Each structure stands twice: as C-alpha cells, then as structure tokens.
Short mmCIF file of C-alpha atoms and ligand atoms in Angstrom, two decimals:
data_model
loop_
_atom_site.label_atom_id
_atom_site.label_comp_id
_atom_site.label_asym_id
_atom_site.label_seq_id
_atom_site.Cartn_x
_atom_site.Cartn_y
_atom_site.Cartn_z
CA UNK A 1 -22.61 6.24 33.86
CA UNK A 2 -24.11 8.23 30.97
CA UNK A 3 -21.68 8.85 28.18
CA UNK A 4 -22.01 11.30 25.02
CA UNK A 5 -21.86 8.38 22.67
CA UNK A 6 -21.73 4.54 22.58
CA UNK A 7 -18.63 4.73 20.25
CA UNK A 8 -16.25 7.83 19.63
CA UNK A 9 -14.01 6.81 16.58
CA UNK A 10 -10.66 8.87 16.25
CA UNK A 11 -9.87 9.00 12.45
CA UNK A 12 -12.03 8.91 9.64
CA UNK A 13 -9.99 6.84 7.19
CA UNK A 14 -11.23 3.36 5.84
CA UNK A 15 -11.03 1.41 9.04
CA UNK A 16 -12.67 4.20 11.11
CA UNK A 17 -15.50 5.13 8.86
CA UNK A 18 -16.44 1.25 8.36
CA UNK A 19 -16.51 0.83 12.12
CA UNK A 20 -18.76 4.08 12.68
CA UNK A 21 -21.18 3.40 9.84
CA UNK A 22 -21.76 -0.10 10.76
CA UNK A 23 -22.10 0.68 14.45
CA UNK A 24 -24.52 3.33 13.80
CA UNK A 25 -26.50 0.79 11.68
CA UNK A 26 -27.05 -1.32 14.51
CA UNK A 27 -28.66 1.51 16.55
CA UNK A 28 -25.58 2.77 18.45
CA UNK A 29 -24.86 6.60 19.09
CA UNK A 30 -21.67 6.94 17.26
CA UNK A 31 -19.38 10.01 16.35
CA UNK A 32 -16.07 9.94 14.34
CA UNK A 33 -13.50 12.93 14.42
CA UNK A 34 -11.11 13.87 11.54
CA UNK A 35 -8.96 16.76 11.19
CA UNK A 36 -8.53 16.52 7.52
CA UNK A 37 -10.96 15.44 4.77
CA UNK A 38 -13.09 12.15 5.54
CA UNK A 39 -11.37 9.24 3.66
CA UNK A 40 -8.05 8.77 5.30
CA UNK A 41 -4.84 7.76 3.59
CA UNK A 42 -6.37 5.35 1.08
CA UNK A 43 -8.69 7.92 -0.52
CA UNK A 44 -7.08 11.19 0.02
CA UNK A 45 -3.17 10.42 -0.32
CA UNK A 46 -2.66 6.95 -0.85
CA UNK A 47 -4.34 4.26 -2.83
CA UNK A 48 -6.66 5.97 -4.79
CA UNK A 49 -4.84 8.86 -6.24
CA UNK A 50 -1.67 6.62 -6.55
CA UNK A 51 -3.62 4.04 -8.76
CA UNK A 52 -5.20 6.96 -10.95
CA UNK A 53 -1.43 8.10 -11.51
CA UNK A 54 -0.65 4.45 -12.21
CA UNK A 55 -3.28 4.49 -14.90
CA UNK A 56 -2.11 7.77 -16.38
CA UNK A 57 1.32 6.44 -16.62
CA UNK A 58 0.73 3.04 -18.28
CA UNK A 59 -0.75 4.89 -21.41
CA UNK A 60 2.89 5.36 -22.62
CA UNK A 61 3.58 1.72 -22.76
CA UNK A 62 0.17 1.20 -24.49
CA UNK A 63 0.91 4.00 -26.87
CA UNK A 64 4.19 2.08 -27.71
CA UNK A 65 2.38 -1.17 -28.29
CA UNK A 66 -0.33 0.58 -30.21
CA UNK A 67 1.89 1.37 -33.25
CA UNK A 68 2.14 -2.31 -33.99
CA UNK A 69 -1.46 -2.95 -33.82
CA UNK A 70 -1.87 -0.21 -36.27
CA UNK A 71 -2.54 2.88 -34.43
CA UNK A 72 -0.80 6.04 -35.33
CA UNK A 73 -1.35 8.16 -32.16
CA UNK A 74 0.26 11.60 -31.43
CA UNK A 75 0.16 11.50 -27.71
CA UNK A 76 1.31 14.50 -25.30
CA UNK A 77 0.97 14.31 -21.76
CA UNK A 78 -0.36 17.03 -19.55
CA UNK A 79 0.25 16.85 -15.84
CA UNK A 80 -1.92 19.75 -14.79
CA UNK A 81 -4.90 17.91 -16.42
CA UNK A 82 -4.19 14.66 -14.58
CA UNK A 83 -3.81 16.85 -11.34
CA UNK A 84 -7.14 18.35 -11.80
CA UNK A 85 -9.06 15.33 -12.50
CA UNK A 86 -7.50 13.23 -9.70
CA UNK A 87 -8.57 16.13 -7.28
CA UNK A 88 -11.97 16.27 -8.82
CA UNK A 89 -12.26 12.46 -8.24
CA UNK A 90 -10.94 12.73 -4.76
CA UNK A 91 -13.33 15.17 -3.88
CA UNK A 92 -16.32 13.15 -5.29
CA UNK A 93 -15.02 10.10 -3.27
CA UNK A 94 -14.78 12.48 -0.08
CA UNK A 95 -18.47 13.43 -0.75
CA UNK A 96 -19.59 9.90 -0.97
CA UNK A 97 -17.71 9.23 2.37
CA UNK A 98 -19.48 12.10 3.87
CA UNK A 99 -22.90 10.98 2.61
CA UNK A 100 -22.25 7.52 4.05
CA UNK A 101 -21.65 8.78 7.59
CA UNK A 102 -24.57 11.22 7.29
CA UNK A 103 -26.87 8.64 5.88
CA UNK A 104 -25.91 6.32 8.58
CA UNK A 105 -26.48 8.92 11.19
CA UNK A 106 -22.84 9.19 12.49
CA UNK A 107 -21.99 12.69 13.86
CA UNK A 108 -18.79 14.14 12.44
CA UNK A 109 -16.61 16.14 14.52
CA UNK A 110 -13.69 18.35 12.90
CA UNK A 111 -10.58 18.11 14.78
CA UNK A 112 -8.01 15.89 15.83
CA UNK A 113 -8.68 13.54 19.10
CA UNK A 114 -6.46 13.58 22.08
CA UNK A 115 -7.48 11.51 25.12
CA UNK A 116 -8.36 13.43 28.49
CA UNK A 117 -9.04 10.48 30.52
CA UNK A 118 -9.80 6.70 29.82
CA UNK A 119 -13.41 7.76 28.58
CA UNK A 120 -13.13 11.27 27.59
CA UNK A 121 -11.37 12.50 24.34
CA UNK A 122 -10.65 16.27 23.53
CA UNK A 123 -11.52 17.44 19.92
CA UNK A 124 -10.66 21.05 19.25
CA UNK A 125 -10.87 22.13 22.65
CA UNK A 126 -14.16 20.38 23.50
CA UNK A 127 -14.53 17.20 25.58
CA UNK A 128 -16.59 14.18 24.44
CA UNK A 129 -17.35 10.93 26.63
CA UNK A 130 -17.88 7.53 25.01
CA UNK A 131 -18.24 3.93 26.46
CA UNK A 132 -16.05 2.71 23.73
CA UNK A 133 -13.38 4.36 21.77
CA UNK A 134 -11.89 3.27 18.72
CA UNK A 135 -8.38 4.73 17.70
CA UNK A 136 -8.05 4.60 13.80
CA UNK A 137 -5.47 7.33 12.89
CA UNK A 138 -3.45 5.39 10.42
CA UNK A 139 0.04 6.48 9.70
CA UNK A 140 2.22 9.04 8.23
CA UNK A 141 5.45 9.03 6.11
CA UNK A 142 8.88 9.27 8.01
CA UNK A 143 11.90 10.71 7.07
CA UNK A 144 15.13 9.83 8.67
CA UNK A 145 17.17 12.49 10.38
CA UNK A 146 19.77 13.77 8.21
CA UNK A 147 21.35 17.02 7.00
CA UNK A 148 18.72 18.62 4.25
CA UNK A 149 16.00 16.59 5.25
CA UNK A 150 13.73 19.68 4.98
CA UNK A 151 14.43 19.57 1.27
CA UNK A 152 12.98 16.22 0.61
CA UNK A 153 9.21 15.37 -0.35
CA UNK A 154 7.21 12.39 0.60
CA UNK A 155 4.24 10.47 -0.94
CA UNK A 156 2.00 13.17 0.53
CA UNK A 157 3.43 16.09 -1.74
CA UNK A 158 4.42 13.50 -4.64
CA UNK A 159 0.43 13.13 -5.22
CA UNK A 160 0.25 17.05 -5.67
CA UNK A 161 3.27 18.29 -7.33
CA UNK A 162 2.70 21.42 -8.97
CA UNK A 163 4.77 20.46 -11.90
CA UNK A 164 6.41 17.18 -13.32
CA UNK A 165 10.25 17.33 -12.59
CA UNK A 166 12.88 16.36 -15.37
CA UNK A 167 14.36 14.00 -12.93
CA UNK A 168 13.78 12.52 -9.28
CA UNK A 169 16.01 10.59 -6.85
CA UNK A 170 13.73 8.50 -4.89
CA UNK A 171 15.12 6.85 -1.56
CA UNK A 172 13.49 3.40 -0.49
CA UNK A 173 13.02 0.00 -1.97
CA UNK A 174 9.36 -0.85 -0.51
CA UNK A 175 5.97 -0.51 -2.00
CA UNK A 176 5.73 3.35 -2.18
CA UNK A 177 9.34 3.91 -3.64
CA UNK A 178 8.93 1.33 -6.33
CA UNK A 179 5.39 2.48 -7.55
CA UNK A 180 6.33 6.03 -7.68
CA UNK A 181 9.54 5.18 -9.37
CA UNK A 182 7.48 3.30 -11.98
CA UNK A 183 5.13 6.15 -12.22
CA UNK A 184 7.36 8.78 -12.79
CA UNK A 185 9.75 6.74 -15.23
CA UNK A 186 6.73 6.15 -17.35
CA UNK A 187 5.65 9.67 -17.53
CA UNK A 188 9.14 10.42 -18.76
CA UNK A 189 10.97 11.64 -15.82
CA UNK A 190 14.55 10.32 -15.08
CA UNK A 191 14.30 8.40 -12.26
CA UNK A 192 17.18 7.42 -9.49
CA UNK A 193 15.82 4.61 -7.32
CA UNK A 194 18.43 4.52 -4.41
CA UNK A 195 18.14 1.41 -2.11
CA UNK A 196 20.22 0.57 1.01
CA UNK A 197 20.15 -2.96 0.72
CA UNK A 198 21.46 -5.40 -2.08
CA UNK A 199 17.79 -6.10 -3.53
CA UNK A 200 14.66 -4.05 -3.42
CA UNK A 201 11.30 -5.38 -2.21
CA UNK A 202 12.83 -6.99 0.99
CA UNK A 203 10.14 -9.53 2.28
CA UNK A 204 8.80 -10.47 -1.06
CA UNK A 205 9.99 -13.79 -2.61
CA UNK A 206 13.59 -13.24 -3.65
CA UNK A 207 13.28 -14.39 -7.20
CA UNK A 208 10.12 -12.31 -7.55
CA UNK A 209 12.05 -9.36 -6.25
CA UNK A 210 14.85 -9.85 -8.32
CA UNK A 211 13.02 -10.16 -11.59
CA UNK A 212 11.14 -7.08 -10.64
CA UNK A 213 14.34 -5.29 -10.00
CA UNK A 214 15.59 -6.33 -13.19
CA UNK A 215 12.47 -5.29 -15.13
CA UNK A 216 12.66 -1.83 -13.57
CA UNK A 217 16.27 -1.42 -14.89
CA UNK A 218 15.22 -2.71 -18.25
CA UNK A 219 12.46 -0.21 -18.37
CA UNK A 220 14.89 2.70 -17.71
CA UNK A 221 14.94 3.29 -13.98
CA UNK A 222 18.72 3.80 -12.46
CA UNK A 223 18.44 1.34 -9.54
CA UNK A 224 21.45 2.29 -7.34
CA UNK A 225 21.45 -0.66 -4.48
CA UNK A 226 23.64 -0.66 -1.44
CA UNK A 227 23.65 2.88 -1.39
CA UNK A 228 22.55 4.98 1.52
CA UNK A 229 21.53 8.76 1.13
CA UNK A 230 23.41 10.74 3.87
CA UNK A 231 22.68 14.35 3.04
CA UNK A 232 20.75 16.28 0.59
CA UNK A 233 22.14 19.55 -0.61
CA UNK A 234 19.90 22.39 -2.23
CA UNK A 235 21.65 23.65 -5.26
CA UNK A 236 20.45 26.82 -7.40
CA UNK A 237 18.49 24.27 -9.55
CA UNK A 238 17.87 21.15 -7.99
CA UNK A 239 19.43 18.98 -5.34
CA UNK A 240 22.46 16.81 -4.62
CA UNK A 241 22.04 13.59 -2.99
CA UNK A 242 25.27 12.89 -0.96
CA UNK A 243 25.82 9.17 -0.32
CA UNK A 244 27.47 6.41 1.79
CA UNK A 245 28.83 5.05 -1.83
CA UNK A 246 32.38 5.31 -2.38
CA UNK A 247 32.31 4.67 -6.01
CA UNK A 248 30.87 6.87 -9.14
CA UNK A 249 27.51 7.08 -7.41
CA UNK A 250 29.07 9.45 -4.53
CA UNK A 251 26.59 12.03 -5.38
CA UNK A 252 23.35 12.26 -7.19
CA UNK A 253 21.94 15.22 -8.85
CA UNK A 254 18.14 15.67 -9.53
CA UNK A 255 15.40 18.23 -9.69
CA UNK A 256 13.42 16.43 -6.76
CA UNK A 257 14.33 14.17 -3.90
CA UNK A 258 11.53 11.91 -2.62
CA UNK A 259 11.90 9.83 0.64
CA UNK A 260 9.49 6.46 0.71
CA UNK A 261 11.53 5.18 3.72
CA UNK A 262 8.52 4.00 5.61
CA UNK A 263 5.53 5.19 7.74
CA UNK A 264 5.05 5.66 11.67
CA UNK A 265 1.77 5.24 13.31
CA UNK A 266 -0.09 8.47 14.09
CA UNK A 267 -0.12 8.44 17.71
CA UNK A 268 2.11 11.45 18.72
CA UNK A 269 -0.95 13.75 19.64
CA UNK A 270 -3.26 11.29 21.14
CA UNK A 271 -2.04 11.64 24.68
CA UNK A 272 -2.10 7.60 25.04
CA UNK A 273 0.51 7.36 27.85
CA UNK A 274 -1.46 9.67 30.18
CA UNK A 275 -4.19 7.29 29.94
CA UNK A 276 -2.33 4.02 30.10
CA UNK A 277 -2.55 2.82 26.62
CA UNK A 278 0.53 0.90 25.62
CA UNK A 279 2.49 1.19 22.38
CA UNK A 280 5.65 -0.57 21.02
CA UNK A 281 8.43 0.91 18.79
CA UNK A 282 7.51 4.42 19.95
CA UNK A 283 4.27 4.65 18.19
CA UNK A 284 2.13 1.75 17.03
CA UNK A 285 -0.46 0.69 19.39
CA UNK A 286 -0.48 -2.81 20.86
CA UNK A 287 -3.81 -4.73 20.47
CA UNK A 288 -5.08 -8.26 21.36
CA UNK A 289 -7.05 -10.49 18.88
CA UNK A 290 -10.08 -8.55 19.85
CA UNK A 291 -8.46 -5.32 18.61
CA UNK A 292 -8.48 -4.09 22.40
CA UNK A 293 -5.52 -2.02 23.48
CA UNK A 294 -4.17 -2.23 27.08
CA UNK A 295 -7.51 -0.34 28.21
CA UNK A 296 -10.42 -2.93 27.49
CA UNK A 297 -13.03 -0.43 26.26
CA UNK A 298 -10.35 1.31 23.97
CA UNK A 299 -9.97 -0.52 20.51
CA UNK A 300 -7.47 0.18 17.44
CA UNK A 301 -7.66 -0.77 13.98
CA UNK A 302 -5.52 -0.35 10.77
CA UNK A 303 -2.21 1.09 10.18
CA UNK A 304 -2.08 2.69 13.82
CA UNK A 305 -1.30 -0.83 14.88
CA UNK A 306 1.40 -1.21 12.29
CA UNK A 307 0.68 -4.83 11.46
CA UNK A 308 -0.39 -5.77 7.71
CA UNK A 309 -0.81 -1.90 6.59
CA UNK A 310 -3.50 -2.60 3.94
CA UNK A 311 -6.88 -0.76 3.63
CA UNK A 312 -8.93 -3.93 3.27
CA UNK A 313 -7.36 -5.35 6.56
CA UNK A 314 -8.18 -2.00 8.28
CA UNK A 315 -11.77 -2.15 7.33
CA UNK A 316 -12.19 -6.12 8.07
CA UNK A 317 -10.68 -5.32 11.71
CA UNK A 318 -13.07 -2.51 12.10
CA UNK A 319 -16.38 -4.27 10.73
CA UNK A 320 -15.86 -7.48 12.80
CA UNK A 321 -14.98 -5.43 15.93
CA UNK A 322 -18.30 -3.50 15.95
CA UNK A 323 -20.07 -6.83 14.80
CA UNK A 324 -18.65 -8.42 17.89
CA UNK A 325 -19.50 -5.50 20.24
CA UNK A 326 -22.84 -5.02 19.13
CA UNK A 327 -24.35 -7.64 17.13
CA UNK A 328 -23.02 -10.76 18.94
CA UNK A 329 -20.59 -11.50 16.29
CA UNK A 330 -17.86 -13.95 16.35
CA UNK A 331 -15.63 -13.41 13.71
CA UNK A 332 -12.05 -12.57 13.82
CA UNK A 333 -9.85 -11.15 10.75
CA UNK A 334 -7.60 -14.06 9.49
CA UNK A 335 -4.20 -12.72 8.73
CA UNK A 336 -2.96 -15.80 6.52
CA UNK A 337 -2.85 -15.78 2.53
CA UNK A 338 -3.68 -11.88 2.48
CA UNK A 339 -3.08 -11.05 -1.17
CA UNK A 340 -1.11 -8.06 -2.00
CA UNK A 341 -0.04 -5.95 -5.02
CA UNK A 342 2.77 -3.57 -5.87
CA UNK A 343 1.30 -1.47 -8.33
CA UNK A 344 4.60 -1.19 -10.14
CA UNK A 345 5.08 -1.52 -13.85
CA UNK A 346 5.21 -4.61 -14.17
CA UNK A 347 2.91 -5.27 -11.47
CA UNK A 348 3.77 -7.46 -8.49
CA UNK A 349 0.82 -9.79 -7.35
CA UNK A 350 1.56 -12.06 -4.29
CA UNK A 351 -0.16 -14.42 -1.97
CA UNK A 352 0.79 -16.73 0.73
CA UNK A 353 4.51 -17.63 1.62
CA UNK A 354 7.73 -16.56 -0.27
CA UNK A 355 10.20 -19.62 -0.99
CA UNK A 356 12.45 -18.61 1.98
CA UNK A 357 9.41 -18.77 4.48
CA UNK A 358 8.24 -21.91 3.22
CA UNK A 359 11.60 -23.64 3.53
CA UNK A 360 11.60 -22.43 6.92
CA UNK A 361 8.19 -24.23 8.07
CA UNK A 362 8.16 -26.86 5.66
CA UNK A 363 10.94 -29.64 5.23
CA UNK A 364 9.93 -30.73 1.70
CA UNK A 365 8.69 -28.02 -0.86
CA UNK A 366 9.10 -27.63 -4.60
CA UNK A 367 9.00 -24.45 -6.67
CA UNK A 368 7.64 -23.97 -10.23
CA UNK A 369 8.31 -20.92 -12.32
CA UNK A 370 7.49 -19.43 -15.82
CA UNK A 371 9.02 -16.75 -17.74
CA UNK A 372 7.30 -15.42 -21.08
CA UNK A 373 6.39 -12.51 -22.94
CA UNK A 374 2.73 -11.43 -22.90
CA UNK A 375 0.85 -11.66 -26.12
CA UNK A 376 -0.12 -8.08 -25.78
CA UNK A 377 3.48 -6.82 -26.33
CA UNK A 378 4.79 -9.63 -28.58
CA UNK A 379 4.92 -7.63 -31.73
CA UNK A 380 6.05 -4.41 -30.27
CA UNK A 381 9.30 -2.76 -28.87
CA UNK A 382 8.05 -3.20 -25.26
CA UNK A 383 10.08 -6.01 -24.04
CA UNK A 384 8.47 -6.47 -20.63
CA UNK A 385 8.26 -10.27 -19.55
CA UNK A 386 5.98 -11.76 -17.10
CA UNK A 387 7.40 -14.11 -14.43
CA UNK A 388 5.17 -16.63 -12.49
CA UNK A 389 6.31 -18.77 -9.46
CA UNK A 390 4.33 -21.16 -7.19
CA UNK A 391 5.64 -22.81 -4.17
CA UNK A 392 4.12 -26.35 -3.08
CA UNK A 393 4.31 -28.43 0.14
CA UNK A 394 5.42 -31.77 -1.49
CA UNK A 395 4.24 -33.79 1.72
CA UNK A 396 0.51 -32.33 1.39
CA UNK A 397 0.63 -31.17 -2.44
CA UNK A 398 -0.72 -27.76 -0.75
CA UNK A 399 0.20 -24.55 -2.89
CA UNK A 400 1.67 -22.59 -0.31
CA UNK A 401 2.45 -19.34 -2.09
CA UNK A 402 1.72 -17.82 -5.78
CA UNK A 403 3.61 -14.95 -7.19
CA UNK A 404 3.61 -12.99 -10.34
CA UNK A 405 5.62 -10.14 -11.90
CA UNK A 406 3.52 -9.04 -14.96
CA UNK A 407 0.69 -6.91 -16.34
CA UNK A 408 -2.53 -7.33 -14.07
CA UNK A 409 -0.66 -9.36 -11.73
CA UNK A 410 -3.00 -8.04 -8.90
CA UNK A 411 -6.14 -8.91 -10.67
CA UNK A 412 -4.71 -12.47 -11.32
CA UNK A 413 -3.76 -12.99 -7.63
CA UNK A 414 -6.91 -11.65 -6.30
CA UNK A 415 -8.82 -14.50 -7.86
CA UNK A 416 -6.23 -17.18 -7.08
CA UNK A 417 -6.22 -15.96 -3.32
CA UNK A 418 -9.72 -17.36 -2.69
CA UNK A 419 -8.54 -21.05 -3.73
CA UNK A 420 -5.12 -20.66 -1.85
CA UNK A 421 -7.10 -19.74 1.35
CA UNK A 422 -9.39 -22.84 0.99
CA UNK A 423 -6.28 -24.87 0.78
CA UNK A 424 -5.73 -25.26 -2.64
CA UNK A 425 -3.58 -28.30 -3.93
CA UNK A 426 -1.18 -28.46 -6.87
CA UNK A 427 -3.53 -31.24 -8.35
CA UNK A 428 -6.54 -29.29 -8.21
CA UNK A 429 -4.67 -26.13 -9.68
CA UNK A 430 -3.49 -28.32 -12.55
CA UNK A 431 -6.96 -30.13 -13.02
CA UNK A 432 -8.29 -26.40 -13.63
CA UNK A 433 -8.65 -25.85 -17.28
CA UNK A 434 -6.99 -22.31 -18.57
CA UNK A 435 -8.60 -19.40 -20.21
CA UNK A 436 -6.94 -19.11 -23.52
CA UNK A 437 -5.37 -16.91 -24.57
CA UNK A 438 -4.62 -15.32 -21.30
CA UNK A 439 -1.26 -14.67 -19.05
CA UNK A 440 -3.20 -16.15 -15.92
CA UNK A 441 -3.59 -19.62 -17.84
CA UNK A 442 0.12 -20.10 -17.43
CA UNK A 443 -0.41 -20.54 -13.49
CA UNK A 444 -2.73 -23.79 -14.00
CA UNK A 445 -0.15 -25.40 -16.31
CA UNK A 446 2.82 -24.95 -13.98
P1 LIG B 501 8.05 -0.09 3.44
O1 LIG B 501 8.15 -0.53 4.60
O2 LIG B 501 7.51 -0.94 2.18
O3 LIG B 501 9.46 0.39 2.63
C1 LIG B 501 10.29 1.20 3.27
C2 LIG B 501 11.58 1.11 2.49
O4 LIG B 501 12.31 2.30 3.20
C3 LIG B 501 12.20 -0.10 2.47
O5 LIG B 501 12.91 -0.31 1.47
C4 LIG B 501 13.29 0.29 3.79
O6 LIG B 501 14.49 -0.36 3.63
C5 LIG B 501 13.80 1.60 3.43
N1 LIG B 501 14.23 2.42 4.37
C6 LIG B 501 13.34 2.30 5.69
N2 LIG B 501 14.30 3.34 6.69
C7 LIG B 501 15.37 3.76 5.92
C8 LIG B 501 16.34 4.65 6.00
N3 LIG B 501 16.65 5.29 7.32
N4 LIG B 501 17.32 5.03 5.09
C9 LIG B 501 17.04 4.26 3.93
N5 LIG B 501 16.24 3.50 3.65
C10 LIG B 501 15.03 2.92 4.67
O7 LIG B 501 7.20 1.43 3.29
P2 LIG B 501 6.37 2.03 2.54
O8 LIG B 501 6.58 3.58 2.95
O9 LIG B 501 6.95 1.94 1.19
O10 LIG B 501 5.07 1.71 2.75
C11 LIG B 501 4.32 1.54 3.99
C12 LIG B 501 3.65 0.52 4.05
O11 LIG B 501 2.20 0.93 3.48
C13 LIG B 501 3.87 -0.93 3.24
O12 LIG B 501 4.57 -1.62 3.86
C14 LIG B 501 2.41 -1.61 2.83
O13 LIG B 501 2.11 -2.21 3.73
C15 LIG B 501 1.69 -0.15 2.82
N6 LIG B 501 1.39 0.27 1.36
C16 LIG B 501 0.80 -0.56 0.42
C17 LIG B 501 0.47 -0.39 -0.77
C18 LIG B 501 -0.17 -1.59 -1.85
O14 LIG B 501 -0.88 -2.09 -1.35
N7 LIG B 501 0.01 -1.23 -3.13
C19 LIG B 501 0.99 0.77 -1.52
C20 LIG B 501 1.79 1.67 -0.73
C21 LIG B 501 2.02 1.25 0.66
P3 LIG B 501 14.62 -2.14 4.21
O15 LIG B 501 14.20 -2.86 3.24
O16 LIG B 501 16.24 -2.15 4.34
O17 LIG B 501 14.02 -2.11 5.55
#
C-alpha cells in the first residue's frame, strides 16, 4: 500500500523534531504536525525560558557578593525587560527549529494529530497516511481537583506573568516547584513553598534533599512541609490558600498561587484507544525497548511515555529510533547514570544512585561527604554553602552515585557523569588531580 509519508511525527518538541529531521536526512518522506510553536515544552515553555529566568535571578546574589570585591553597583530589576528579551530569544530559537525542519525537507503541518485508523492521522480536518507514526506529544501541567483550582497558575503561565507579584505560594516539592521558588525568591518576591510530604525533592538522595531544603530556608523561602492545600479562595486582592494544616499555617495569603504538582502525558486528543494503542495510568503511552507501542509501526518517545522526562532522553530516543528504522542502527538509549540538575539556588547536580537505592541493591557501601563555603562567597554576606556526596560500593570500589548542592552543580556533574557511566572507581577518582582553586576539586579528594 502507498502511504502519503514514510514517517509522520505528531508533536514538534525536542524528540519529535530530532526524529523527523534525521529521518528526512536519510531520504525518507517525513511530515511533522504541531498545534503550537515548533520547539515543544523545552524551548517554548520549559527548560530554556526557565534557565533564562534562573540567570536573571542569580544576579541579585552576584550583586551582593560584588560589594566585597570592590564593586559599588546600583541595581534595579525590570521584569518587562526580562520578558521581552526572553520572548525574543524564544522566537529566535523557534526560527532555528523551523529552519532545521525545512532545510532537512520535513513538511510541517499545523494542527493537533488524532488517529483515524492505525495508519491514518487527522490533522485540522484533513487525513494523512504514513507507514510509520511517531507520537512525541510531551506532557502538560496537572492541577489536582479542589475548590478554586481555576485561580491557580502553572509553569506555563509563570513564564509570562504580566507583572512580578509581591508574594507567591507555590504548591509542590519537585523540580518545577523548587526551581521557580528560587527564581521568585531571588527576584525579591516573598515565597511560600508548600509541600505535602516531610521533605521536598522526593527521589533525590535524602541528605542532598535535606541540605537543599535548609539552603532554601536560609535564603529566605518560607518552606511549609506536611501541608496540603485543600482550596484556593480569591480575595479582593490576591488569594487565600486553605490547608490541611491545623496549626498557624492553616491559611496562606499571597498575590499569586502556583501549582507545580506534576505533569500528565499529552494523549487526551490522540484517539489512542480507538486504534488499540495501550496507555497506563490513564495517559502515558506504553512502549517496549524499541519505542514501539502496542501497534508495531507506531512509536512514542519522550515525556508522553512518562519515564525519564528529560529533553536529552527524548532526543536520544528519537534519534536512535530512526537510526534503527532507516539506517540499520542497533543502538538503544541507556537509562543508567543519567545525570540531572535541579536549577535551584544553590543548584543540585546528581548522577547515579542515591544512598537509599545503593543500600537496597548493594550489601556493602560507604558514603563520603563534604560541606564547605565556596571561595566566591567567602568574603560576602552570602552564606550559601556547598554539599558533596559520593556513594561507593565497598566490594568493587565502584562509585555508584555522585551528588552536589552548590553553585554550578550541573556543570560539575555533567563532566563526572562520563566517568561514572564507564564504571569509575573511588581509587580512580582519588588518583585524579584536582583543579585548584575550584569547588569541583573537592570531589576528587573525598
Ligand atoms: P515532579 O514529579 O518532579 O514533582 C511534583 C510535585 O508535586 C511532587 O513534590 C509531588 O509530591 C507534588 N504533588 C503531586 N501531586 C500532588 C497533589 N495532588 N497535591 C500536592 N502535591 C502534589 O513534577 P514537576 O511538575 O516538578 O516536574 C515534572 C517533570 O519534569 C520532572 O519530574 C522532571 O522529569 C521534568 N523536569 C526537569 C527539569 C530539569 O531537568 N531541571 C525541570 C523541570 C521539570 P510527592 O513528592 O509527594 O509525590
């Protein structure tokens, strides 16, 4: 049977765009559909604008430290300037993505894709057929059901606020909640970070999460743990959050309420059950090792599979998939030792196992930690400290996990991740000569 395309990609985010343009580069007839700007969560309403906001907010600490280095700086922050420049940069990147697609010969179709049958997708009222179909529709923020949920914003809106609020209540204790709490706090907003559990950043090493939580409190964030927001009430100015807490924190007043309570896979409009594509937990697409869904010619990559929801993972999954489909490739993404960073202030860099995970799978482990004040802030009123931790399998000497809370933690861990993935031992780590004076050198002396 003749199809309109060899490959039709639904969703032009990081994973979809990479797969589409590599497949087109291999001479395949490829189309990609997108209902929004090309670039997806990462470029348009995620990693990139968020990191620009992180950079913007870091200046407040640098200005404080600058005084002790002899600089007398009169600083004034302007939110509109940041928004304007951020939007300009996003439009520039969107343009690059559009060019990448057109230069590689990928046809861009505007609209959201929805399955008609196993090989046919409806996009804006028109049907298109393809031999292979790739679902790369990503995810979207979710807000739990509660009275007043219509009053809350999510990360989508937080990146385009018309004005900076004086105060904000952020619900959640994961990546997004923590990153935005630090951004707003550093920009001078009074921040309440509300988390339902005992300690934020569940899933991270417990000591790392505890150190980070204390650092955020020390930096001025009002962290309320074991507190659930049960309703949000709109007042004449601002909002009141009603909580499950029976002490003084029963209600929290602020100008804005931001929920960062997780994300769901974007599958609602795809009509998956109609064609027999299996999902789990209501939304996420089930795939096997080859990225194939329950239909062998339909694939899925990235956040829509809800596994390791990170841009470079989606890109790798999409790239290797088309290599295997069209270029006799035989590589599969490896999910061990994926380095990750929470772009908080201080930043958290992490690769490999947490202590709890290591203890579960290895009988004999040791941990090595260090806490110190980075030289950059030693003379200043900035009290921020750095924490480092490695976890070692004592039976084999292999370093199982490396974690840091401190300035540029992500940059450090990216480098060490290469060695960790190759089976770095503690002896090898300690035989490496440090670069002095840096913070990272502390890792090789642990
Ligand atoms: P996370 O899953 O990281 O965090 C969600 C938070 O919301 C958790 O603290 C969770 O609590 C809490 N929560 C969930 N449901 C409720 C509820 N009903 N009431 C109160 N609290 C609730 O999700 P994010 O949205 O922060 O981020 C999504 C994913 O995106 C991340 O996991 C990550 O993979 C990716 N991401 C990566 C970034 C990076 O690489 N720097 C940055 C941003 C996102 P609990 O712990 O109790 O479950």
